[in-house]
Amino acid sequence: MVIFENVSKVYDDGTVAVDNLNLEVGKGELVVFIGPSGCGKTTSLKMTNRLEDPSSGRILVNGDDITRLNKVKLRRNIGYVIQQIGLFPHMTVAENIGIVPRLFKWQQKKTGKRVDELLEMAGLVPPMKYKYRLPEQLSGGQQQRIGVLRALAVEPQVILMDEPFGALDPISRDNLQNELMDLQRRLKKTIIFVTHDIDEALKIADKIVIMRRGKVVQIGTPAEIQGQPVNDFVKDFIGQDRLSAIDADSPVKMIMEEAPLVFKMDHKPGRILDELEDLGYDSAQVLDRNGYWAGMVTIAQVKRASRRKLSLKQVLKVDRKLPVEDATLRDAAVMLDDIDLPIPVVDKDKKLLGLVTHNGIAKLTVSRLQRQTAKQEEGGS
Ligand SMILES: Nc1ncnc2c1ncn2[C@@H]1O[C@H](COP(=O)(O)OP(=O)(O)OP(=O)(O)O)[C@@H](O)[C@H]1O
Ligand SMILES: [Mg+2]
């Protein structure tokens, strides 16, 4: 959905704000940029909707090189929550949220309905109470929420958010994080999100981009970043506390890997068997017609189905799975110890999120051992 190709930005005074950024943000993905102040996060966002243009490289949105698109149209289709909130002080809350709908020439009634809906979503209820206030009549956290709502008003496909929850208390922050994740899942929005807060990043991101002095240091899922930090900078950023806090009660998400082989219900067992054998896998995941997890199949069962002309459904294993909301590493270990087959991880809607395998646990263990060794060496010298 958004692709950065060798993107660099050198400001007029010679500051290299972004240095050769390469990144692909998939449709429906929530990517979080994190890194110390001045590492180029805001500049990266600004280049995405052409508030700044790269000095070299290019950015594609939906396949189009954005320098070829009309700037105004591009910005209308990309929601942007700026770092300083940026509400218009002389406009009411409703007017602020309604800016982009107005540009899209929505009917007043439709805009009004949408404003109410958004205010309710952000817990600013009843909407009547807040709609006609000016920004200065709101608390800092409430203003920040309006800034977020404004970017969501017309449900753009791409949303850029620059530290949108910075000024919120922990509870509102948690609520809005959940809302955002829910929105992303339901509506498949592509979101690029900037934060200073590693806990926030680990919680909401599909993919985290850790930057330092304009350069990308590591890109990975929260689990990969925690399980296999590439260097000391990343380790320090995540914090020793968080790294050594990983234990049997940690969420299973930490070691989740992408499912390499996924079939649909209507695939023929014979074809699945061929692919399993070609790739050397023992099992695969199966999705139903709507794309939700239906079960898994083992190679032995697929062989049986193929031989006896059974349907895929008849050999599907449906009870071996871990719910992402509350499964722990301990649960995974117990199940893997029982049968050495990848375990699918699903959410409450039965969406397949990934797999847990022996390999994931092994990687985590290796990196912990490495860290311990490094610590002992530090201590000894
Ligand atoms: N308009 C500008 N002209 C010159 N230098 C700039 C300009 N805007 C930003 N910079 C510099 O570019 C670098 C990256 O800035 P950027 O705003 O992208 O950082 P950031 O990662 O968003 O930081 P923060 O976490 O503090 O918001 C910094 O060194 C900053 O001083
Ligand atoms: Mg910034």
CSV table of N, CA and C in Angstrom, one decimal, residues 203-274:
chain,number,residue,atom,x,y,z
A,203,LYS,N,2.5,-3.2,21.7
A,203,LYS,CA,1.1,-3.5,21.8
A,203,LYS,C,0.4,-3.5,20.5
A,204,ILE,N,0.6,-2.4,19.8
A,204,ILE,CA,-0.3,-2.2,18.6
A,204,ILE,C,0.3,-2.6,17.3
A,205,ALA,N,1.6,-2.7,17.2
A,205,ALA,CA,2.2,-2.8,15.8
A,205,ALA,C,2.1,-4.2,15.2
A,206,ASP,N,1.9,-4.2,13.9
A,206,ASP,CA,2.1,-5.5,13.2
A,206,ASP,C,3.6,-5.5,12.9
A,207,LYS,N,4.2,-4.4,12.7
A,207,LYS,CA,5.6,-4.3,12.3
A,207,LYS,C,6.1,-3.0,13.0
A,208,ILE,N,7.3,-3.2,13.5
A,208,ILE,CA,8.0,-2.0,14.2
A,208,ILE,C,9.2,-1.6,13.4
A,209,VAL,N,9.4,-0.3,13.1
A,209,VAL,CA,10.6,0.1,12.4
A,209,VAL,C,11.4,1.0,13.5
A,210,ILE,N,12.5,0.5,13.8
A,210,ILE,CA,13.3,1.2,14.8
A,210,ILE,C,14.3,2.0,14.1
A,211,MET,N,14.3,3.3,14.3
A,211,MET,CA,15.2,4.3,13.6
A,211,MET,C,16.2,4.9,14.5
A,212,ARG,N,17.3,5.3,13.9
A,212,ARG,CA,18.3,6.0,14.7
A,212,ARG,C,19.1,6.9,13.7
A,213,ARG,N,19.2,8.2,14.0
A,213,ARG,CA,19.8,9.1,13.1
A,213,ARG,C,19.5,8.9,11.6
A,214,GLY,N,18.2,8.8,11.3
A,214,GLY,CA,17.8,8.8,9.9
A,214,GLY,C,17.8,7.4,9.3
A,215,LYS,N,18.4,6.5,10.0
A,215,LYS,CA,18.6,5.1,9.4
A,215,LYS,C,17.7,4.1,10.1
A,216,VAL,N,17.3,3.1,9.4
A,216,VAL,CA,16.5,2.0,10.0
A,216,VAL,C,17.5,1.1,10.6
A,217,VAL,N,17.3,0.8,11.9
A,217,VAL,CA,18.2,-0.2,12.6
A,217,VAL,C,17.6,-1.6,12.6
A,218,GLN,N,16.3,-1.7,12.7
A,218,GLN,CA,15.7,-3.0,12.7
A,218,GLN,C,14.2,-2.9,12.3
A,219,ILE,N,13.7,-3.8,11.5
A,219,ILE,CA,12.3,-3.9,11.2
A,219,ILE,C,11.9,-5.3,11.5
A,220,GLY,N,10.8,-5.4,12.3
A,220,GLY,CA,10.3,-6.7,12.6
A,220,GLY,C,9.0,-6.7,13.4
A,221,THR,N,8.4,-7.8,13.5
A,221,THR,CA,7.2,-7.9,14.4
A,221,THR,C,7.6,-7.6,15.8
A,222,PRO,N,6.7,-7.2,16.6
A,222,PRO,CA,7.0,-7.0,18.1
A,222,PRO,C,7.7,-8.3,18.6
A,223,ALA,N,7.3,-9.4,18.3
A,223,ALA,CA,7.9,-10.7,18.8
A,223,ALA,C,9.3,-10.8,18.3
A,224,GLU,N,9.6,-10.5,17.0
A,224,GLU,CA,10.9,-10.6,16.5
A,224,GLU,C,11.9,-9.6,17.2
A,225,ILE,N,11.3,-8.4,17.3
A,225,ILE,CA,12.2,-7.3,17.9
A,225,ILE,C,12.5,-7.7,19.4
A,226,GLN,N,11.6,-8.2,20.1
A,226,GLN,CA,11.9,-8.6,21.5
A,226,GLN,C,12.7,-9.9,21.5
A,227,GLY,N,12.3,-10.8,20.7
A,227,GLY,CA,13.0,-12.1,20.7
A,227,GLY,C,14.4,-12.1,20.1
A,228,GLN,N,14.6,-11.3,19.1
A,228,GLN,CA,15.9,-11.2,18.4
A,228,GLN,C,16.3,-9.8,18.1
A,229,PRO,N,16.6,-9.0,19.1
A,229,PRO,CA,17.0,-7.6,18.9
A,229,PRO,C,18.4,-7.7,18.2
A,230,VAL,N,18.6,-6.9,17.1
A,230,VAL,CA,19.8,-7.0,16.3
A,230,VAL,C,21.0,-6.5,16.9
A,231,ASN,N,20.9,-5.5,17.8
A,231,ASN,CA,22.1,-5.0,18.4
A,231,ASN,C,21.8,-4.3,19.8
A,232,ASP,N,22.8,-3.8,20.4
A,232,ASP,CA,22.6,-3.2,21.7
A,232,ASP,C,21.7,-2.0,21.7
A,233,PHE,N,21.7,-1.2,20.6
A,233,PHE,CA,20.8,-0.1,20.6
A,233,PHE,C,19.4,-0.5,20.7
A,234,VAL,N,19.0,-1.6,20.0
A,234,VAL,CA,17.7,-2.1,20.1
A,234,VAL,C,17.4,-2.7,21.5
A,235,LYS,N,18.4,-3.4,22.0
A,235,LYS,CA,18.2,-4.0,23.3
A,235,LYS,C,17.9,-2.9,24.3
A,236,ASP,N,18.8,-1.8,24.3
A,236,ASP,CA,18.6,-0.7,25.2
A,236,ASP,C,17.2,-0.1,25.0
A,237,PHE,N,16.8,0.0,23.8
A,237,PHE,CA,15.6,0.7,23.5
A,237,PHE,C,14.4,-0.1,24.1
A,238,ILE,N,14.5,-1.4,23.9
A,238,ILE,CA,13.4,-2.2,24.5
A,238,ILE,C,13.5,-2.3,26.0
A,239,GLY,N,14.7,-2.2,26.5
A,239,GLY,CA,14.9,-2.2,27.9
A,239,GLY,C,15.2,-3.6,28.4
A,240,GLN,N,16.2,-3.7,29.3
A,240,GLN,CA,16.6,-5.0,29.8
A,240,GLN,C,15.4,-5.6,30.6
A,241,ASP,N,14.7,-4.7,31.3
A,241,ASP,CA,13.6,-5.2,32.1
A,241,ASP,C,12.6,-6.0,31.3
A,242,ARG,N,12.2,-5.4,30.2
A,242,ARG,CA,11.2,-6.0,29.4
A,242,ARG,C,11.8,-7.3,28.8
A,243,LEU,N,13.1,-7.3,28.4
A,243,LEU,CA,13.7,-8.5,27.9
A,243,LEU,C,13.7,-9.6,28.9
A,244,SER,N,14.2,-9.3,30.1
A,244,SER,CA,14.3,-10.4,31.1
A,244,SER,C,13.0,-10.7,31.7
A,245,ALA,N,12.0,-9.9,31.4
A,245,ALA,CA,10.6,-10.2,32.0
A,245,ALA,C,9.9,-11.3,31.2
A,246,ILE,N,10.5,-11.7,30.1
A,246,ILE,CA,9.9,-12.7,29.3
A,246,ILE,C,10.0,-14.0,30.0
A,247,ASP,N,8.8,-14.6,30.3
A,247,ASP,CA,8.8,-15.9,30.9
A,247,ASP,C,7.7,-16.7,30.5
A,248,ALA,N,7.4,-17.8,31.2
A,248,ALA,CA,6.4,-18.7,30.8
A,248,ALA,C,5.0,-18.1,30.7
A,249,ASP,N,4.8,-17.0,31.4
A,249,ASP,CA,3.5,-16.3,31.4
A,249,ASP,C,3.4,-15.3,30.3
A,250,SER,N,4.5,-15.1,29.6
A,250,SER,CA,4.5,-14.1,28.5
A,250,SER,C,3.5,-14.5,27.4
A,251,PRO,N,3.0,-13.5,26.7
A,251,PRO,CA,2.0,-13.9,25.6
A,251,PRO,C,2.6,-14.7,24.5
A,252,VAL,N,1.8,-15.5,23.9
A,252,VAL,CA,2.3,-16.4,22.9
A,252,VAL,C,2.7,-15.6,21.6
A,253,LYS,N,2.1,-14.4,21.5
A,253,LYS,CA,2.4,-13.6,20.4
A,253,LYS,C,3.9,-13.4,20.2
A,254,MET,N,4.6,-13.4,21.3
A,254,MET,CA,6.1,-13.2,21.3
A,254,MET,C,6.9,-14.1,20.3
A,255,ILE,N,6.3,-15.3,20.2
A,255,ILE,CA,7.1,-16.2,19.3
A,255,ILE,C,6.3,-16.6,18.1
A,256,MET,N,5.3,-15.9,17.8
A,256,MET,CA,4.5,-16.2,16.7
A,256,MET,C,5.2,-15.9,15.4
A,257,GLU,N,5.1,-16.8,14.4
A,257,GLU,CA,5.7,-16.6,13.1
A,257,GLU,C,4.6,-16.7,12.1
A,258,GLU,N,4.9,-16.2,10.9
A,258,GLU,CA,3.9,-16.2,9.8
A,258,GLU,C,3.7,-17.6,9.4
A,259,ALA,N,2.4,-17.9,9.1
A,259,ALA,CA,2.1,-19.3,8.6
A,259,ALA,C,2.6,-19.4,7.1
A,260,PRO,N,3.5,-20.3,6.8
A,260,PRO,CA,4.1,-20.4,5.5
A,260,PRO,C,3.1,-21.0,4.4
A,261,LEU,N,2.2,-21.8,4.9
A,261,LEU,CA,1.4,-22.5,3.9
A,261,LEU,C,-0.1,-22.5,4.3
A,262,VAL,N,-0.9,-21.8,3.5
A,262,VAL,CA,-2.3,-21.6,3.9
A,262,VAL,C,-3.2,-22.0,2.7
A,263,PHE,N,-4.1,-22.9,2.9
A,263,PHE,CA,-5.0,-23.4,1.8
A,263,PHE,C,-6.4,-22.9,2.1
A,264,LYS,N,-7.2,-23.0,1.1
A,264,LYS,CA,-8.7,-22.7,1.2
A,264,LYS,C,-9.4,-24.1,1.3
A,265,MET,N,-10.6,-24.0,1.9
A,265,MET,CA,-11.4,-25.2,2.0
A,265,MET,C,-11.7,-26.0,0.7
A,266,ASP,N,-11.7,-25.2,-0.4
A,266,ASP,CA,-12.1,-25.9,-1.7
A,266,ASP,C,-10.9,-26.4,-2.4
A,267,HIS,N,-9.7,-26.4,-1.8
A,267,HIS,CA,-8.5,-27.0,-2.5
A,267,HIS,C,-8.6,-28.5,-2.4
A,268,LYS,N,-8.2,-29.2,-3.4
A,268,LYS,CA,-8.2,-30.6,-3.4
A,268,LYS,C,-7.1,-31.2,-2.6
A,269,PRO,N,-7.4,-32.2,-1.8
A,269,PRO,CA,-6.3,-32.9,-1.0
A,269,PRO,C,-5.1,-33.2,-1.8
A,270,GLY,N,-5.3,-33.7,-3.1
A,270,GLY,CA,-4.2,-34.1,-3.9
A,270,GLY,C,-3.2,-32.9,-4.2
A,271,ARG,N,-3.8,-31.8,-4.4
A,271,ARG,CA,-3.0,-30.6,-4.7
A,271,ARG,C,-2.2,-30.2,-3.4
A,272,ILE,N,-2.9,-30.2,-2.3
A,272,ILE,CA,-2.3,-29.9,-1.0
A,272,ILE,C,-1.1,-30.8,-0.7
A,273,LEU,N,-1.4,-32.1,-1.0
A,273,LEU,CA,-0.3,-33.1,-0.8
A,273,LEU,C,0.9,-32.8,-1.6
A,274,ASP,N,0.7,-32.5,-2.9
A,274,ASP,CA,1.8,-32.1,-3.7
A,274,ASP,C,2.6,-31.0,-3.2
